[in-house]
Coordinates of C-alpha atoms in Angstrom, one line a residue:
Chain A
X13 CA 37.9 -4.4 -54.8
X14 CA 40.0 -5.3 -52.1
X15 CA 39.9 -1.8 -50.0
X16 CA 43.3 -2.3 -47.8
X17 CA 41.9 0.7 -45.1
X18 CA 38.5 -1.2 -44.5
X19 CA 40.8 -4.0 -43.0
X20 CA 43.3 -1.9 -40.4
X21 CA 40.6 -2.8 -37.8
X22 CA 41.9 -6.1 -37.8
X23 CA 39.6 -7.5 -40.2
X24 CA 36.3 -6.0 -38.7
X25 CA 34.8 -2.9 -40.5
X26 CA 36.1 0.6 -39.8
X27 CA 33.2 3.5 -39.9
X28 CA 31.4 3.6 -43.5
X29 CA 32.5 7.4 -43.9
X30 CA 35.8 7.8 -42.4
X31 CA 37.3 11.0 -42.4
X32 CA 41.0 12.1 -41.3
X33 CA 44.1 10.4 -42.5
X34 CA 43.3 6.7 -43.8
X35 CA 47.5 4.9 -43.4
X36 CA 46.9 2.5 -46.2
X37 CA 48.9 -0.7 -45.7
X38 CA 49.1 -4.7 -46.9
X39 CA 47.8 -7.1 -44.7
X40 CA 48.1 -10.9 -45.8
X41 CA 44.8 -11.2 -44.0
X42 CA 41.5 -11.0 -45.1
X43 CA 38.3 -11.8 -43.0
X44 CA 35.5 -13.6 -44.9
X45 CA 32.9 -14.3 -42.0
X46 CA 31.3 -17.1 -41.1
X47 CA 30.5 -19.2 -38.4
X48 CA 30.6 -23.4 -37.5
X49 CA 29.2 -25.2 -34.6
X50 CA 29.8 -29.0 -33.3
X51 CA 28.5 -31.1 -31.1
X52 CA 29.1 -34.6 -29.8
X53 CA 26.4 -36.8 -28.4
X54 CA 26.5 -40.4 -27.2
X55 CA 26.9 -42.6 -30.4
X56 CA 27.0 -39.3 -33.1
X57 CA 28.1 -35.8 -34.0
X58 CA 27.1 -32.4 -35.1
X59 CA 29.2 -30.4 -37.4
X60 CA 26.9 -27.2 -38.6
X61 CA 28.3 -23.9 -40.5
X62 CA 26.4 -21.3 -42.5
X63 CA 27.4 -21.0 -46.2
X64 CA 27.8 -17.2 -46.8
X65 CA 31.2 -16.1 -47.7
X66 CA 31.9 -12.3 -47.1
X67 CA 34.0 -9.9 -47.1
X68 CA 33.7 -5.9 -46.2
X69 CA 30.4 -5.3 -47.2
X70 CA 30.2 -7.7 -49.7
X71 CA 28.9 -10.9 -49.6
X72 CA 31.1 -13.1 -52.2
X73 CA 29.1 -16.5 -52.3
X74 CA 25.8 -17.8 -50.7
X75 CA 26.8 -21.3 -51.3
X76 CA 30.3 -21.5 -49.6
X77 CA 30.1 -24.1 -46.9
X78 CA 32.4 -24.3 -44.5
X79 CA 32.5 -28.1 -43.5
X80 CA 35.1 -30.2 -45.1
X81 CA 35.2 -34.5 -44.7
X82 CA 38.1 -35.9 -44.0
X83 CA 37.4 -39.5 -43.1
X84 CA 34.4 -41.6 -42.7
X85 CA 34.1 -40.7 -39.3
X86 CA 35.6 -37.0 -39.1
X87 CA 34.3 -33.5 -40.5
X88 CA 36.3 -30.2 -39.9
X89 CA 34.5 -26.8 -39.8
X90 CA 36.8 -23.7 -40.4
X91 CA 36.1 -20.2 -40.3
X92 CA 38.3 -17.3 -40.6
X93 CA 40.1 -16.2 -44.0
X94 CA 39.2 -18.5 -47.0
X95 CA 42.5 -18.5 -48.5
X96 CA 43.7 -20.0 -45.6
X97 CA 41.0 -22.6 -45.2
X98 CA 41.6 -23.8 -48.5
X99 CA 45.2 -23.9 -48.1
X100 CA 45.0 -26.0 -44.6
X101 CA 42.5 -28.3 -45.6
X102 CA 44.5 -29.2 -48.5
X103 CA 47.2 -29.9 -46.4
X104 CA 45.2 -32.1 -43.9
X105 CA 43.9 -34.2 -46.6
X106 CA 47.5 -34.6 -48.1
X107 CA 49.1 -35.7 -44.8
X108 CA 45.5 -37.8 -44.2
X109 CA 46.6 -39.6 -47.3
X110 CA 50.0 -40.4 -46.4
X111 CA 49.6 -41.4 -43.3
X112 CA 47.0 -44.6 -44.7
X113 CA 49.7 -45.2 -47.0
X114 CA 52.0 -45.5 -44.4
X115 CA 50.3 -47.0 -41.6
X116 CA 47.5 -48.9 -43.5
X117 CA 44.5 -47.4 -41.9
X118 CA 42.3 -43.7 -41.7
X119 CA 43.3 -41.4 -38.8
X120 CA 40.9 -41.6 -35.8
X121 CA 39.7 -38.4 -35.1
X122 CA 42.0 -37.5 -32.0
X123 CA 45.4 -38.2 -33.9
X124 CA 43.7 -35.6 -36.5
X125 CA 43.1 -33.6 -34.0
X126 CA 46.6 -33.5 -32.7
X127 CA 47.9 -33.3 -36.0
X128 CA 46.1 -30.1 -37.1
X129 CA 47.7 -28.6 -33.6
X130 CA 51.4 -29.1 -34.5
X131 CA 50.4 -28.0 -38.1
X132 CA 49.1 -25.0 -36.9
X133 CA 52.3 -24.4 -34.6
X134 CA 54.5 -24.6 -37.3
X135 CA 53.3 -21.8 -38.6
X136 CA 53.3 -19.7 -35.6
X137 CA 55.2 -16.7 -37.1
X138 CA 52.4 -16.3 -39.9
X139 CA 49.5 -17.8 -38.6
X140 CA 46.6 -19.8 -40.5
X141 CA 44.0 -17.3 -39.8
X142 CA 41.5 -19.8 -39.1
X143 CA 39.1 -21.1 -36.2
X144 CA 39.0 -24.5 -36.5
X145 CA 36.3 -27.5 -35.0
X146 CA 36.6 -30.9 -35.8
X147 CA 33.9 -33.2 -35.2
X148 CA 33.8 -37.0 -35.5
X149 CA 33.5 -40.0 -33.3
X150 CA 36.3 -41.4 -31.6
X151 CA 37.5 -44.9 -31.8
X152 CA 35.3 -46.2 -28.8
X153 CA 32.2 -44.7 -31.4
X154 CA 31.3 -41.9 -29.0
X155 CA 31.0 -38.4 -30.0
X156 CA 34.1 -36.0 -29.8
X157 CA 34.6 -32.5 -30.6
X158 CA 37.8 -30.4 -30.6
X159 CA 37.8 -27.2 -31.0
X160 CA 41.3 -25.2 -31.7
X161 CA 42.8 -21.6 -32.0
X162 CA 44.8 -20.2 -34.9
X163 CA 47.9 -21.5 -33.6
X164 CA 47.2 -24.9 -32.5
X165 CA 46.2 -24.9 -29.0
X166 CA 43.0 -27.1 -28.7
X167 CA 40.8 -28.9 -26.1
X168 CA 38.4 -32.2 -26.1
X169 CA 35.0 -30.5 -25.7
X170 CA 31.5 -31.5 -26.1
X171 CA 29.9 -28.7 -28.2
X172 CA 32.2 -25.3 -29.0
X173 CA 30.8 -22.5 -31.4
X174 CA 33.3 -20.9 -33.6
X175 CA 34.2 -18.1 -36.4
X176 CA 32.2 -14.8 -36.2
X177 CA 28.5 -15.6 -34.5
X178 CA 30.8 -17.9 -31.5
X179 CA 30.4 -15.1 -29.0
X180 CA 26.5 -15.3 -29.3
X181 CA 25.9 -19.2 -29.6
X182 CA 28.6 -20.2 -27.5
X183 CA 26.7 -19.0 -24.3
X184 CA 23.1 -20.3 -25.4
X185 CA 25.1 -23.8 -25.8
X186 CA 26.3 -23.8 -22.4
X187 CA 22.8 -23.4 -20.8
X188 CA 21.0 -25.5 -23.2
X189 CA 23.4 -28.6 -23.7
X190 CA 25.8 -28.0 -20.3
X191 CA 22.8 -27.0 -18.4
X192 CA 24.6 -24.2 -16.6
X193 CA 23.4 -21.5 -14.8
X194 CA 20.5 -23.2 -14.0
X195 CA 19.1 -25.0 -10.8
X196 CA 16.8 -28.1 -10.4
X197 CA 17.3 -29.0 -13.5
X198 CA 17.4 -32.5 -14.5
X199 CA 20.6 -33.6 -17.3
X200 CA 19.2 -35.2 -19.9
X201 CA 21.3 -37.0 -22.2
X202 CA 21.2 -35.3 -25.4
X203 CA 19.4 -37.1 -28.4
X204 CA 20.2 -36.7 -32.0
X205 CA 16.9 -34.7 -32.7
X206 CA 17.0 -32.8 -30.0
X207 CA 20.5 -31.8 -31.0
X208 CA 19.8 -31.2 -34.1
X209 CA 17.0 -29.4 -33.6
X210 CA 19.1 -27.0 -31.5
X211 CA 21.7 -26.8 -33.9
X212 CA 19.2 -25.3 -36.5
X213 CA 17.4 -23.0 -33.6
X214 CA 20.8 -21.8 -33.1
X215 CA 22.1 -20.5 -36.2
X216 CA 18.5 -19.2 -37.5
X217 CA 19.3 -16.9 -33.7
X218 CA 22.5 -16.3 -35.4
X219 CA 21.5 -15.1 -38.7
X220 CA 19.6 -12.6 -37.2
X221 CA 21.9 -10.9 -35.3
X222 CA 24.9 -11.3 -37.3
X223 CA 26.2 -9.9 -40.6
X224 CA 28.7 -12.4 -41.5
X225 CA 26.2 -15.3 -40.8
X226 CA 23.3 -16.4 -42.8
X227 CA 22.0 -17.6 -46.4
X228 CA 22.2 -21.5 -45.8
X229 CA 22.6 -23.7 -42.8
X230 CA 24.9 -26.6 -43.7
X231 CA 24.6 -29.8 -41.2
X232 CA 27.0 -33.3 -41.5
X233 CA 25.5 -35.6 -39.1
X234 CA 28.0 -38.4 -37.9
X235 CA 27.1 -41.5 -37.0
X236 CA 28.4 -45.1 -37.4
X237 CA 26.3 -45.4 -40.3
X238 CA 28.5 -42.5 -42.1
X239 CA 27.9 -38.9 -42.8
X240 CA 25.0 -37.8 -43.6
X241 CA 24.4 -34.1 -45.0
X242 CA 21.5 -31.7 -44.8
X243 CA 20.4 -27.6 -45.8
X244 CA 18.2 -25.4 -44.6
X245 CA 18.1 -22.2 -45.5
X246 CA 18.7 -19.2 -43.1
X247 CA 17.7 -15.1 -43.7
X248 CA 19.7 -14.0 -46.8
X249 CA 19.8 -10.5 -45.7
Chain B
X24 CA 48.0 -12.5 -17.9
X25 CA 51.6 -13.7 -17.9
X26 CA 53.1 -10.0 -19.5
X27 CA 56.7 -9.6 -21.0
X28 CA 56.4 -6.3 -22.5
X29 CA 58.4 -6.0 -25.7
X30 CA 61.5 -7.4 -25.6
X31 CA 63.4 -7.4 -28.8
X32 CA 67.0 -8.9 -28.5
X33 CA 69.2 -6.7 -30.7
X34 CA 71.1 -9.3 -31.7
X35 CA 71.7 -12.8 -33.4
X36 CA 69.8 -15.9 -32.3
X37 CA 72.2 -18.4 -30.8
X38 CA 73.4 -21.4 -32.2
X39 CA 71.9 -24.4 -33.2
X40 CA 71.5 -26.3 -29.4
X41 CA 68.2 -27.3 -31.1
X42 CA 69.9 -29.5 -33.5
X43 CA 71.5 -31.6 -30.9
X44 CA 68.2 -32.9 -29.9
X45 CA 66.8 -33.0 -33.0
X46 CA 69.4 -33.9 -35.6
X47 CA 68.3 -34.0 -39.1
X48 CA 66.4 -30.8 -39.4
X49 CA 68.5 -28.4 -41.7
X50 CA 65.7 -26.2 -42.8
X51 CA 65.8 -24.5 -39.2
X52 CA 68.5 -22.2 -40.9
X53 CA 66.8 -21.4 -43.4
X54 CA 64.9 -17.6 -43.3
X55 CA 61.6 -17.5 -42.9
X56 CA 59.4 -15.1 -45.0
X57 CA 59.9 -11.7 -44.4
X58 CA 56.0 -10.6 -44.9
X59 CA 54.8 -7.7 -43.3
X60 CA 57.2 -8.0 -40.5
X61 CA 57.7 -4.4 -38.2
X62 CA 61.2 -4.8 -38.2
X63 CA 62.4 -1.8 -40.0
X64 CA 65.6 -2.5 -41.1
X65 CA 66.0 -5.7 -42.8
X66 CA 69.3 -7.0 -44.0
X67 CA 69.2 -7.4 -47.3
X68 CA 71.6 -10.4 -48.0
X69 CA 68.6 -12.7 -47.1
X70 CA 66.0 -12.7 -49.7
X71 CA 62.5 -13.7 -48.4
X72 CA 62.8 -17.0 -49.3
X73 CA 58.6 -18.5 -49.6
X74 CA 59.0 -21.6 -48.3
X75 CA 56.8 -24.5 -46.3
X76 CA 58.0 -27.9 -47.3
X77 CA 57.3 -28.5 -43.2
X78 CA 54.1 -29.6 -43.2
X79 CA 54.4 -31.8 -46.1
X80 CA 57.7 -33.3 -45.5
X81 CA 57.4 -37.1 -44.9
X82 CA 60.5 -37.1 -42.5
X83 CA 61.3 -39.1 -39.5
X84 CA 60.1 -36.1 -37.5
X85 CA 56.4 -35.3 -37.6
X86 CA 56.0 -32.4 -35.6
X87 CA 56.4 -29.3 -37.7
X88 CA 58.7 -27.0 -35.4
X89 CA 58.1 -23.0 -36.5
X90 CA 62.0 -21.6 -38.7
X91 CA 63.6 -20.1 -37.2
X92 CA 65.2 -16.8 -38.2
X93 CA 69.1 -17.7 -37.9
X94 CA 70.7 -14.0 -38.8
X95 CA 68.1 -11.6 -38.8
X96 CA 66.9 -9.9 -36.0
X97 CA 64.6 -11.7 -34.6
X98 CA 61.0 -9.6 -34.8
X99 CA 57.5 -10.8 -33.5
X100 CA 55.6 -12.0 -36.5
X101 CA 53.6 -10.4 -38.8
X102 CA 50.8 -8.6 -36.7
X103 CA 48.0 -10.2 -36.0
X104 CA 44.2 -9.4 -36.3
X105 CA 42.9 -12.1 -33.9
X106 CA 43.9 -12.1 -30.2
X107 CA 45.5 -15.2 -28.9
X108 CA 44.7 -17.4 -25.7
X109 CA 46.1 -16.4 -22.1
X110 CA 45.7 -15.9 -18.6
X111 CA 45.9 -17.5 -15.9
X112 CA 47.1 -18.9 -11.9
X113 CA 49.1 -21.8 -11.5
X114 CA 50.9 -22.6 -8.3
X115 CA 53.2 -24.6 -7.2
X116 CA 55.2 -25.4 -3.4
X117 CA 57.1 -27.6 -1.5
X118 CA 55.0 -29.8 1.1
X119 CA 55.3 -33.0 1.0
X120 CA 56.7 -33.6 -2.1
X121 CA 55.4 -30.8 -4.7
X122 CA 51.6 -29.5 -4.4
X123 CA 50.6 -28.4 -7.6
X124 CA 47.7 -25.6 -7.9
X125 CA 45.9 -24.1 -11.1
X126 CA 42.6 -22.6 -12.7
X127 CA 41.0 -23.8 -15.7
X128 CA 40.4 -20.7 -17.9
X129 CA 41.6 -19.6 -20.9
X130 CA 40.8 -16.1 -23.0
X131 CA 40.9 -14.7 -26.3
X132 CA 41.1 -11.0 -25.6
X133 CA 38.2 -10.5 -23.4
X134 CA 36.7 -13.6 -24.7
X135 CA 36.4 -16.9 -22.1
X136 CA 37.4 -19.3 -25.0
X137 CA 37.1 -22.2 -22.5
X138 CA 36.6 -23.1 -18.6
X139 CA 37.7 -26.5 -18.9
X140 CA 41.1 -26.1 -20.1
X141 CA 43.9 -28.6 -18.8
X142 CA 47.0 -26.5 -17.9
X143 CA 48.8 -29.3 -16.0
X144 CA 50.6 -31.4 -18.7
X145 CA 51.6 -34.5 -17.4
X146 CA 55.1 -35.1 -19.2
X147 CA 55.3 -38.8 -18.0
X148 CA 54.2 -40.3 -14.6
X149 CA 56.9 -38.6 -12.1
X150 CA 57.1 -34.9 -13.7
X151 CA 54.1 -32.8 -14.2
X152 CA 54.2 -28.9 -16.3
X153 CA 52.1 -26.2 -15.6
X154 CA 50.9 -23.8 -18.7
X155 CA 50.8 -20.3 -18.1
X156 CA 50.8 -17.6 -20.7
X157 CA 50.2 -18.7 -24.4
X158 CA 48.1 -22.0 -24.7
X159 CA 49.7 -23.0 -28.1
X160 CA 52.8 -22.3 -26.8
X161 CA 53.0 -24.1 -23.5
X162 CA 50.8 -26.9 -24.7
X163 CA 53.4 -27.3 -27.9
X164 CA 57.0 -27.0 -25.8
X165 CA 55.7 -29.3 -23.3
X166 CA 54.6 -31.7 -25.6
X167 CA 57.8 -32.1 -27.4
X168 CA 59.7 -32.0 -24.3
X169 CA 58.0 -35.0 -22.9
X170 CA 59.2 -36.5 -26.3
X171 CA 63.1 -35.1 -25.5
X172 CA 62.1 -36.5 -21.9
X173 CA 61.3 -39.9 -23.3
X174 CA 64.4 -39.9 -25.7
X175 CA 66.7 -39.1 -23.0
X176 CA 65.1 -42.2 -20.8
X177 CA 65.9 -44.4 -23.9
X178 CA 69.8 -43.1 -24.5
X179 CA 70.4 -43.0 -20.8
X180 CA 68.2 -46.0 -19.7
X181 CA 67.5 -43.7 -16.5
X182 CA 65.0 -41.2 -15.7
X183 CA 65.8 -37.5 -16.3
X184 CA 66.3 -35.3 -13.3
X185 CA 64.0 -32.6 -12.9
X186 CA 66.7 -29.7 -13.0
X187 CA 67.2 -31.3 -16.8
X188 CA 64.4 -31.4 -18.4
X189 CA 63.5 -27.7 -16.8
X190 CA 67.1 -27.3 -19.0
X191 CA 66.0 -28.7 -21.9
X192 CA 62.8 -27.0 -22.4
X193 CA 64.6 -23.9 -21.4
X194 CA 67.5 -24.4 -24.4
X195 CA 64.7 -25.0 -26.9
X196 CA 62.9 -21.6 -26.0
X197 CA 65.9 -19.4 -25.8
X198 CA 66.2 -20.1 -29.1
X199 CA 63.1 -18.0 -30.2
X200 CA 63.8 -15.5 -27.3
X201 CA 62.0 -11.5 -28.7
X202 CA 59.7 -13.5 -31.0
X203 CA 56.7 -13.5 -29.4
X204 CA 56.3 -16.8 -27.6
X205 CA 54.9 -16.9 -24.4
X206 CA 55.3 -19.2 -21.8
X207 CA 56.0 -19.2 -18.2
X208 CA 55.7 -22.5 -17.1
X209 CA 56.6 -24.6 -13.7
X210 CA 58.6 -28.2 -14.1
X211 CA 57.8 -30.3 -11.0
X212 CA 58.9 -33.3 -10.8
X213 CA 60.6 -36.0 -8.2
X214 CA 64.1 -37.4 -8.8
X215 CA 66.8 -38.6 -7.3
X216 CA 67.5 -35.8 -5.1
X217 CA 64.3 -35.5 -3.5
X218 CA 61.3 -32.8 -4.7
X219 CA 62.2 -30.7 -7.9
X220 CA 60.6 -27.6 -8.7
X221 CA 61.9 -24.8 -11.7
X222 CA 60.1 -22.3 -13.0
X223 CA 61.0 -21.4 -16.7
X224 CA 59.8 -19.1 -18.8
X225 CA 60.1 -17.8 -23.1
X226 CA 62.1 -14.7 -22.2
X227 CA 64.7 -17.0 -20.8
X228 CA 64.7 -17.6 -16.8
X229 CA 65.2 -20.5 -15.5
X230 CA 65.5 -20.6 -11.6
X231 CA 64.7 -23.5 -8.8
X232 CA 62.7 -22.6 -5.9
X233 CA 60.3 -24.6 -3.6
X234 CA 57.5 -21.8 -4.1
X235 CA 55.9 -20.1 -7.1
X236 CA 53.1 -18.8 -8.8
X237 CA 52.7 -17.9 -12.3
X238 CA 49.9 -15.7 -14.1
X239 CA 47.6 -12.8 -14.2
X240 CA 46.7 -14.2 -10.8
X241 CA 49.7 -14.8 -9.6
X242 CA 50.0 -12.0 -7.1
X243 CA 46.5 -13.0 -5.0
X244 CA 48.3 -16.7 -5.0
X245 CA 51.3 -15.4 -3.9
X246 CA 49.6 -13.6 -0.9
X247 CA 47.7 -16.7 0.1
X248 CA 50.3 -19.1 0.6
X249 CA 53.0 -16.8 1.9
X250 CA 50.5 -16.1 4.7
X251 CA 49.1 -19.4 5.2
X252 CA 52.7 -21.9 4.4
X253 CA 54.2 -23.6 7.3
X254 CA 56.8 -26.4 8.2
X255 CA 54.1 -28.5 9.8
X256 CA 51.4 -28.5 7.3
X257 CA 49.9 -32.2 6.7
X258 CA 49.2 -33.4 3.2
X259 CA 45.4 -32.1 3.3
X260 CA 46.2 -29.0 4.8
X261 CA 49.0 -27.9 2.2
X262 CA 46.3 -29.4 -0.5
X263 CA 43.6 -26.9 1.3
X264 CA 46.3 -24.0 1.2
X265 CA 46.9 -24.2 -2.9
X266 CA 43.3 -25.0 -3.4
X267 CA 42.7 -21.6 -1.2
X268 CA 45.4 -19.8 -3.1
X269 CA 43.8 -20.5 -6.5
X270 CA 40.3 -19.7 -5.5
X271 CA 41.4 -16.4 -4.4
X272 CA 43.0 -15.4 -7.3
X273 CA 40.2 -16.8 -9.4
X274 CA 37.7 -14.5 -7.3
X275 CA 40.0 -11.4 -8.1
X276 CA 41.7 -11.4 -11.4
X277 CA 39.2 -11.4 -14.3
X278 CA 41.5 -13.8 -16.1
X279 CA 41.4 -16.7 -14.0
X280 CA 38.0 -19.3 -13.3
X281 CA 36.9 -22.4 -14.4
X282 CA 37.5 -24.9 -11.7
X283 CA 40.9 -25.4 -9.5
X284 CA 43.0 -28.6 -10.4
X285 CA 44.9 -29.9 -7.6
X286 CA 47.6 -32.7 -8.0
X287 CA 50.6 -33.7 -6.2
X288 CA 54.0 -35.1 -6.4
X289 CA 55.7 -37.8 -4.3
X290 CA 58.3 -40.3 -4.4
X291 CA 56.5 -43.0 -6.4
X292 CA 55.2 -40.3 -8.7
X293 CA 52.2 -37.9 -9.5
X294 CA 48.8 -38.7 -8.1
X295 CA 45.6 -36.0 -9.2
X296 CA 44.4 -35.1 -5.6
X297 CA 41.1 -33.3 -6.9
X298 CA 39.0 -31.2 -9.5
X299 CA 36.9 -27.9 -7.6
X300 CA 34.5 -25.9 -9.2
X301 CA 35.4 -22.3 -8.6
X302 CA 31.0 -21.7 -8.2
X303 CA 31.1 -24.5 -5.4
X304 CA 34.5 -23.1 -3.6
X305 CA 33.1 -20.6 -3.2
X306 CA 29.3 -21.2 -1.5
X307 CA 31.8 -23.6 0.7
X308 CA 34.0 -20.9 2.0
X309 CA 30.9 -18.9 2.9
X310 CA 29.1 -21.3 4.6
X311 CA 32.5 -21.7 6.4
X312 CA 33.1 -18.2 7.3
X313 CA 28.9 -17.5 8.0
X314 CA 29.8 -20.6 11.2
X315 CA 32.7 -18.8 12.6

């Protein structure tokens, strides 16, 4: 099942009828699809993903979220090869564990943040293929997002689109919740139902246009109150 | 983009300086698995050994520092199918202490993956490091040297010089010299003898100056300030002329936006002069040149 030459491309497709010499070779990587989305408000946060799980031409699961809790207050989205999603999130939740046993209390959500950085450096030989985004609220309860790359390097944001639909929402979020490129416009704080509301405008835009994305729409909604989880369904075509 | 070509050193890694900083890690001489590497010729007395206890490992030391390879050839990892972040201006000069000068973007291929990004890292409150090159990288080695920065304060009970630290973070990159990393970054920094400035970089230079620029944009920075730098240049003026330099370079080299960061260092320390959106720069210079 696993068709080595339709991955040369660096995990994208190659042409469906390819004709010449086909150099058949192992890669560790696979690309599954997928894409997540976050974004912090005032006193809450957004962490979104679709839940198909693909690979080639082949869709392997409709149900295959991508948003994993970690704490109360923190939810990580990761897109990118599965294996090594599992494998990282494992990890995080191991070292989430023994640092409460050590220190007595949960990880805010920028020590997790940094953490996942130097994790993902220490493998920078034979890299995690994974985009990650964590969202959660930070210890003064406003919202935070950080968004990474697959070797560690990551940023305090306030909304970041990641995995394979980032290049088309990332853009719409900058004009809707950054407000750029447009003039005499007035900044509204963003509310939780009108980020919401985008967050579900977004990836139904996303499913449309973009293989790896559709099926289900998964959204954990952070507030001080906990997490709270919601579906919608998205074009499963 | 901050380019090194391809440079593959032939020969063994050096030692283990790493381990004088950073005492109890034996597992750096351990090899690191040999999976899908392009090196052609591997030696075979190392067997691929599959092993990550890093991550786990409940040691003293929580950053997880990548093996290193201590006999083989050192190759650049297993090739990748994702592009990493890069590019970039950062500038830095002698006037008045150190001006300090960068952009804000950072790509993934032909990807903006952020305008916002930070690429001054302040390593404590007199010595500042500029990113150019890899983001993980720089942001990574910086990190840990403000850690071997703080260390040193603590054994020494005096501040590190400027020409030491630029040594220490150049040791702990040689060692992963034809790897892959990418760095070039710029230590500033005030000590004891007055303004500091050393530019370092992953293939292994290390060399003082009192003017450089680092980057895809580094050339339009470098033509900037060499026209505009003079002795008598006050404080605003020599903040104008690296604000100037950036803004240029941003307007030229695809690789370089976002907003220009300005900061400065004097005797008593850093200070962050400003933050310039490139979009707002730019109607300002117009309006300026439309009045002459």
């Amino acid at each position: 099942m696993l068709s080595t030459p339709m991955f040369a491309n660096g995990g994208r497709m190659k042409e469906y009828h390819h004709s010449g010499s086909t150099e058949c070779r192992f890669s560790p990587y696979a690309y599954n699809g997928g894409t997540v989305l976050a974004v912090a408000g005032e006193d809450f946060a957004i962490v979104a993903s679709d839940t198909r799980l693909s690979e080639g031409y082949s869709i392997h699961s409709r149900d295959s979220p991508k948003c994993y809790k970690l704490t109360d207050t923190t939810v990580l989205g990761c897109s990118g090869f599965h294996g090594d999603c599992l494998t990282l999130t494992k990890i995080i939740d191991a070292r989430l564990k023994m640092y409460k046993h050590s220190n007595n209390k949960s990880m805010t959500s920028g020590a997790i943040a940094a953490m996942l950085s130097t994790i993902l450096y220490g493998r920078r030989f034979f890299p995690y293929y994974v985009y990650n985004i964590i969202g959660g609220l930070d210890e003064e309860g406003r919202g935070a997002v950080y968004s990474f790359d697959p070797v560690g390097s990551y940023q305090r944001d306030s909304y970041k689109a990641g995995g394979s639909a980032s290049a088309m929402l990332q853009p719409l979020l900058d004009n809707q919740i950054g407000f750029k490129n447009m003039e005499n416009v007035q900044h509204l704080p963003l509310t939780l139902e009108k980020a919401m509301q985008l967050v579900k405008d977004v990836f139904i835009s996303a499913a449309e246009r973009d293989v790896y994305t559709g099926d289900a729409l998964k959204l954990c909604i952070i507030t001080k109150e906990g997490i709270k989880e919601e579906m919608v369904p998205l074009r499963k075509d | 983009m901050y380019d090194f070509g391809d440079a593959r050193s032939a020969g063994k890694t050096s030692g283990n300086a790493l381990e004088l900083y950073v005492p109890v890690l034996d597992y750096l001489s351990q090899s690191p698995i040999n999976f899908g590497q392009i090196a052609s010729n591997t030696l075979p007395s190392h067997p691929p050994l599959f092993q990550s206890p890093t991550p786990l490992s409940p040691s003293c030391l929580p950053v997880s520092i990548p093996l290193l390879s201590s006999s083989i050839p050192p190759s650049p990892s297993v090739p990748l199918p994702f592009p990493l972040s890069h590019g970039t201006t950062t500038l830095a000069f002698f006037q008045h202490g150190v001006i300090v000068a960068v952009d804000s973007r950072a790509t993934a291929g032909s990807y903006i993956a952020s305008q916002t990004v930070k690429k001054v890292i302040e390593i404590n409150p007199y010595l500042l490091g500029t990113m150019a090159g890899g983001a993980a990288d720089c942001s990574f080695w910086e990190r840990l040297l403000a850690r071997q920065c703080r260390v040193y304060e603590l054994r020494n009970k005096e501040r590190i010089s400027v020409a030491a630290a630029s040594k220490l973070l150049a040791n702990m990159v040689y060692q992963y010299k034809g790897m892959g990393l990418s760095m070039g970054t710029m230590v500033c920094g005030w000590d004891k003898r007055g303004p500091g400035l050393y530019y370092v970089d992953s293939e292994g230079n290390r060399v003082g100056g009192d003017l450089f620029a680092v980057g895809s944009g580094s050339m339009y920075a470098y033509g900037v300030v060499d026209s505009g730098l003079r002795p008598e240049l006050s404080v605003e003026e020599a903040c104008e002329l690296g604000r100037r330099a950036i803004y240029q370079a941003t307007y030229r080299d695809a690789y370089s936006g976002g907003v220009v960061n300005l900061y400065r260092v004097h005797s008593q320390g850093w200070e962050r002069v400003s933050q310039d959106d490139v979009l707002q720069l730019h109607q300002q210079y117009k309006a300026e040149a439309g009045c002459l």
